[in-house]
């Protein structure tokens, strides 16, 4: 979904149920039908109405009120259900830009496939689909790391749902690194993918 805040708020709020449960229920006078609705949501939005907030060109002329109104189109409960929130810098307009260093798409895909296979072998489902007992079993932390995460979530104003999603992302980061246990480094990286509340 491109330009996410431009969608009608009622449409966006309907996404909450299938994002959380993987199904949608249609209820009419006498019938109730449940449909599978597990999907991967990829959405994009500008940082402000004009799109230039934070740009080195300083072209943004939006007022704080305009920015707040624009961002408020997305509810906290909807944002809680989105696991990764990334800020992407504007690309340069150089037509012959040098290629970027890093993994190729094929290498990244193979790494992801190995991590997913590890998850399914360990717990029967991908980390994203862990229920609360599975979360407790497979995302266990040391007492120090649990306290650190709780303090970080409190400082950032994250809900319990968002904290659980941070744990699932941290578990995935550990799997990508082929590590058995979630480390503080994985937790810190997972928190970087969550916006602070408010």
Short mmCIF file of N, CA and C in Angstrom, two decimals, residues 1-9 12 15 41-46 70 73-74 78-79 82:
data_model
loop_
_atom_site.label_atom_id
_atom_site.label_comp_id
_atom_site.label_asym_id
_atom_site.label_seq_id
_atom_site.Cartn_x
_atom_site.Cartn_y
_atom_site.Cartn_z
N UNK A 1 0.85 -1.16 0.00
CA UNK A 1 0.00 0.00 0.00
C UNK A 1 0.90 1.23 0.00
N UNK A 2 0.86 1.98 -1.09
CA UNK A 2 1.66 3.19 -1.17
C UNK A 2 0.83 4.35 -0.63
N UNK A 3 1.50 5.34 -0.06
CA UNK A 3 0.82 6.51 0.53
C UNK A 3 -0.23 6.05 1.56
N UNK A 4 0.20 5.26 2.52
CA UNK A 4 -0.71 4.64 3.50
C UNK A 4 -1.67 5.62 4.17
N UNK A 5 -1.23 6.81 4.60
CA UNK A 5 -2.19 7.71 5.28
C UNK A 5 -3.28 8.27 4.36
N UNK A 6 -3.13 8.08 3.05
CA UNK A 6 -4.14 8.59 2.13
C UNK A 6 -5.35 7.65 2.01
N UNK A 7 -5.23 6.43 2.52
CA UNK A 7 -6.37 5.51 2.51
C UNK A 7 -7.35 5.94 3.59
N UNK A 8 -8.62 5.66 3.35
CA UNK A 8 -9.65 5.97 4.33
C UNK A 8 -9.35 5.24 5.63
N UNK A 9 -9.48 5.94 6.74
CA UNK A 9 -9.14 5.34 8.04
C UNK A 9 -9.95 4.08 8.33
N UNK A 12 -8.28 1.20 6.67
CA UNK A 12 -7.06 0.80 7.37
C UNK A 12 -7.37 0.03 8.65
N UNK A 15 -7.94 -3.70 8.57
CA UNK A 15 -6.76 -4.56 8.44
C UNK A 15 -6.30 -5.13 9.78
N UNK A 41 1.84 -7.44 4.72
CA UNK A 41 1.55 -6.05 4.41
C UNK A 41 2.86 -5.29 4.26
N UNK A 42 3.01 -4.65 3.11
CA UNK A 42 4.14 -3.75 2.87
C UNK A 42 3.52 -2.41 2.53
N UNK A 43 3.81 -1.41 3.33
CA UNK A 43 3.19 -0.10 3.15
C UNK A 43 4.27 0.98 3.18
N UNK A 44 3.97 2.08 2.51
CA UNK A 44 4.91 3.21 2.47
C UNK A 44 4.15 4.50 2.73
N UNK A 45 4.86 5.44 3.33
CA UNK A 45 4.29 6.76 3.54
C UNK A 45 5.42 7.78 3.58
N UNK A 46 5.08 9.01 3.33
CA UNK A 46 6.05 10.09 3.44
C UNK A 46 6.19 10.49 4.90
N UNK A 70 -1.19 14.58 9.77
CA UNK A 70 -0.87 13.59 8.74
C UNK A 70 -0.57 12.23 9.38
N UNK A 73 -3.37 9.97 11.07
CA UNK A 73 -4.30 9.20 10.23
C UNK A 73 -4.11 7.70 10.46
N UNK A 74 -2.97 7.32 11.01
CA UNK A 74 -2.69 5.91 11.31
C UNK A 74 -2.82 5.70 12.81
N UNK A 78 -3.15 -0.04 14.81
CA UNK A 78 -2.73 -0.53 13.49
C UNK A 78 -1.21 -0.58 13.42
N UNK A 79 -0.54 0.48 13.86
CA UNK A 79 0.93 0.51 13.82
C UNK A 79 1.53 -0.59 14.69
N UNK A 82 2.23 -3.82 12.81
CA UNK A 82 3.24 -3.81 11.74
C UNK A 82 4.59 -4.03 12.40
#
